[in-house]
Every structure is written in structure tokens, then in C-alpha cells.
């Protein structure tokens, strides 16, 4: 798991999203190897998750250790329970963006878990 600041819709039919991941991140390696990724959209109270998943590397620590409120989606991806929505996607394309790769994924599964406002990068920076 990692905290990413960008996930956006590309198309609605088929449902596709894109995420930008730094090539040095362990998550980049895992997405490249597995061909899939998951997204858990944090609510505006998700500061602890943003810190947990954003300030350390999965190469060094198990970021999911001790979390009871997670589940595996239909594609086998670990997702948070305490978030607004989750999505699981299979990679259907990539774009080399210098330091990052833009992964294009076709959404295979999704669920709405809560109502509320999403945690944006700007909101996190302003309220951390």
C-alpha cells in the first residue's frame, strides 16, 4: 500500500482510471509484476492512513500490520474498510512520465463504503 496524490477517471465505458506512481516506489514494482492495483479513497479524517501509507516504504515495513479494518477484494488486493470507496483495476496500458509511470487500469470491482468528502492532497497539506 502507498498513499498516492492522484487517481482520476479516464473513461466511463469501460470504466477506466489512471494512477501515477514513482518508478522508485515498491508499489511500482508490485503493480508492474501483478498487472493490477487497488484504490481506497480516503475520507477527510484519513490523515493517519495518509501518514501510514505515505511516509515509509513497503520494502522496509508491512504497512498493513496491525490493521483490522481491511479486506481482500475480488482480485485479491488488500483494501481499507474505513474509506469512502474502493476500486480494483487490471492494468491495460502504461505511459512513461519520466520519474513516474502512469498506469491505466480497467476497473473490475468497486464498492461505496461511506458518504463524505474525499481527502485531497491540498486538504491533507492544509490540515495535517
Coordinates of C-alpha atoms in Angstrom, one line a residue:
X1 CA 0.0 0.0 0.0
X2 CA 1.0 3.5 -0.7
X3 CA -0.5 7.0 -0.5
X4 CA -0.8 8.5 -3.9
X5 CA -2.0 12.0 -4.6
X6 CA -3.5 11.3 -8.0
X7 CA -6.2 8.9 -9.2
X8 CA -8.6 10.0 -11.9
X9 CA -11.2 8.7 -14.2
X10 CA -10.3 8.2 -17.9
X11 CA -13.5 6.6 -19.3
X12 CA -16.8 5.5 -18.1
X13 CA -17.4 2.8 -20.6
X14 CA -15.5 0.7 -20.0
X15 CA -14.7 2.1 -16.6
X16 CA -11.0 3.1 -16.5
X17 CA -8.9 5.0 -14.1
X18 CA -5.3 6.1 -14.0
X19 CA -2.7 6.5 -11.3
X20 CA 0.8 8.0 -11.3
X21 CA 3.4 6.0 -9.4
X22 CA 7.0 6.9 -8.8
X23 CA 9.3 4.4 -10.5
X24 CA 11.4 4.1 -7.3
X25 CA 8.4 3.1 -5.2
X26 CA 8.0 -0.6 -4.1
X27 CA 4.3 -0.2 -5.2
X28 CA 5.5 0.4 -8.8
X29 CA 7.4 -2.9 -8.7
X30 CA 4.3 -4.7 -7.4
X31 CA 1.9 -3.2 -10.0
X32 CA 4.3 -4.0 -12.8
X33 CA 4.6 -7.6 -11.6
X34 CA 1.0 -8.3 -10.8
X35 CA -0.7 -6.2 -13.6
X36 CA -3.3 -4.9 -11.1
X37 CA -3.8 -2.3 -8.5
X38 CA -6.4 -1.2 -5.9
X39 CA -7.5 2.3 -4.7
X40 CA -9.1 3.1 -1.4
X41 CA -10.4 6.7 -1.4
X42 CA -9.8 8.3 2.0
X43 CA -12.3 10.5 3.7
X44 CA -11.2 13.8 5.2
X45 CA -10.5 12.1 8.5
X46 CA -8.0 9.8 6.9
X47 CA -4.8 11.7 8.0
X48 CA -3.4 8.7 9.9
X49 CA -3.8 6.4 6.8
X50 CA -2.1 9.0 4.6
X51 CA 0.8 9.1 7.0
X52 CA 1.0 5.3 7.5
X53 CA 0.9 4.6 3.7
X54 CA 2.8 7.7 2.6
X55 CA 5.9 8.1 4.8
X56 CA 7.5 4.7 4.7
X57 CA 8.3 2.0 2.1
X58 CA 6.8 -1.4 1.9
X59 CA 10.3 -2.7 1.3
X60 CA 11.0 -1.8 5.0
X61 CA 7.7 -2.3 6.8
X62 CA 4.4 -4.1 6.4
X63 CA 2.1 -1.1 6.3
X64 CA -0.9 -3.4 6.8
X65 CA 0.4 -5.0 10.0
X66 CA -1.9 -4.4 12.9
X67 CA -4.8 -3.1 10.8
X68 CA -8.0 -4.9 11.4
X69 CA -10.2 -2.9 9.1
X70 CA -9.0 -4.3 5.8
X71 CA -10.4 -6.8 3.3
X72 CA -9.3 -8.5 0.1
X73 CA -11.2 -7.5 -2.9
X74 CA -12.3 -9.9 -5.7
X75 CA -8.9 -9.5 -7.4
X76 CA -7.1 -10.3 -4.1
X77 CA -6.0 -6.8 -3.4
X78 CA -5.9 -5.5 0.2
X79 CA -8.3 -2.6 0.6
X80 CA -9.3 -0.4 3.5
X81 CA -12.7 -0.7 5.1
X82 CA -12.6 2.8 6.7
X83 CA -12.8 4.8 3.4
X84 CA -15.3 6.3 1.0
X85 CA -14.9 3.8 -1.8
X86 CA -12.6 1.2 -3.2
X87 CA -11.7 0.1 -6.7
X88 CA -9.7 -2.8 -8.1
X89 CA -8.3 -2.4 -11.6
X90 CA -6.3 -4.5 -14.1
X91 CA -3.6 -2.6 -15.9
X92 CA -4.4 -2.1 -19.6
X93 CA -1.7 0.4 -20.5
X94 CA 1.2 2.4 -19.2
X95 CA 2.8 5.7 -20.1
X96 CA 6.4 6.6 -19.2
X97 CA 6.2 10.0 -17.5
X98 CA 9.9 10.4 -16.6
X99 CA 10.2 9.8 -12.8
X100 CA 6.7 8.2 -12.8
X101 CA 4.6 5.7 -14.7
X102 CA 1.0 6.4 -15.5
X103 CA -0.8 3.2 -15.1
X104 CA -4.2 2.9 -16.9
X105 CA -6.5 0.4 -15.3
X106 CA -9.8 -1.1 -16.2
X107 CA -12.0 -1.1 -13.1
X108 CA -13.1 -4.7 -12.4
X109 CA -14.7 -4.2 -9.0
X110 CA -15.7 -1.3 -6.8
X111 CA -17.7 -0.6 -3.7
X112 CA -19.1 2.5 -1.9
X113 CA -18.5 2.2 1.8
X114 CA -19.2 5.7 3.2
X115 CA -20.6 9.0 2.2
X116 CA -18.4 12.1 2.6
X117 CA -15.8 14.3 1.1
X118 CA -12.6 12.8 -0.2
X119 CA -9.2 13.5 1.2
X120 CA -7.3 15.5 -1.4
X121 CA -3.6 16.3 -1.4
X122 CA -4.4 20.0 -0.9
X123 CA -6.7 19.2 2.0
X124 CA -4.2 16.9 3.7
X125 CA -1.4 19.6 3.4
X126 CA -3.6 22.3 4.8
X127 CA -4.9 20.3 7.7
X128 CA -2.1 17.9 8.7

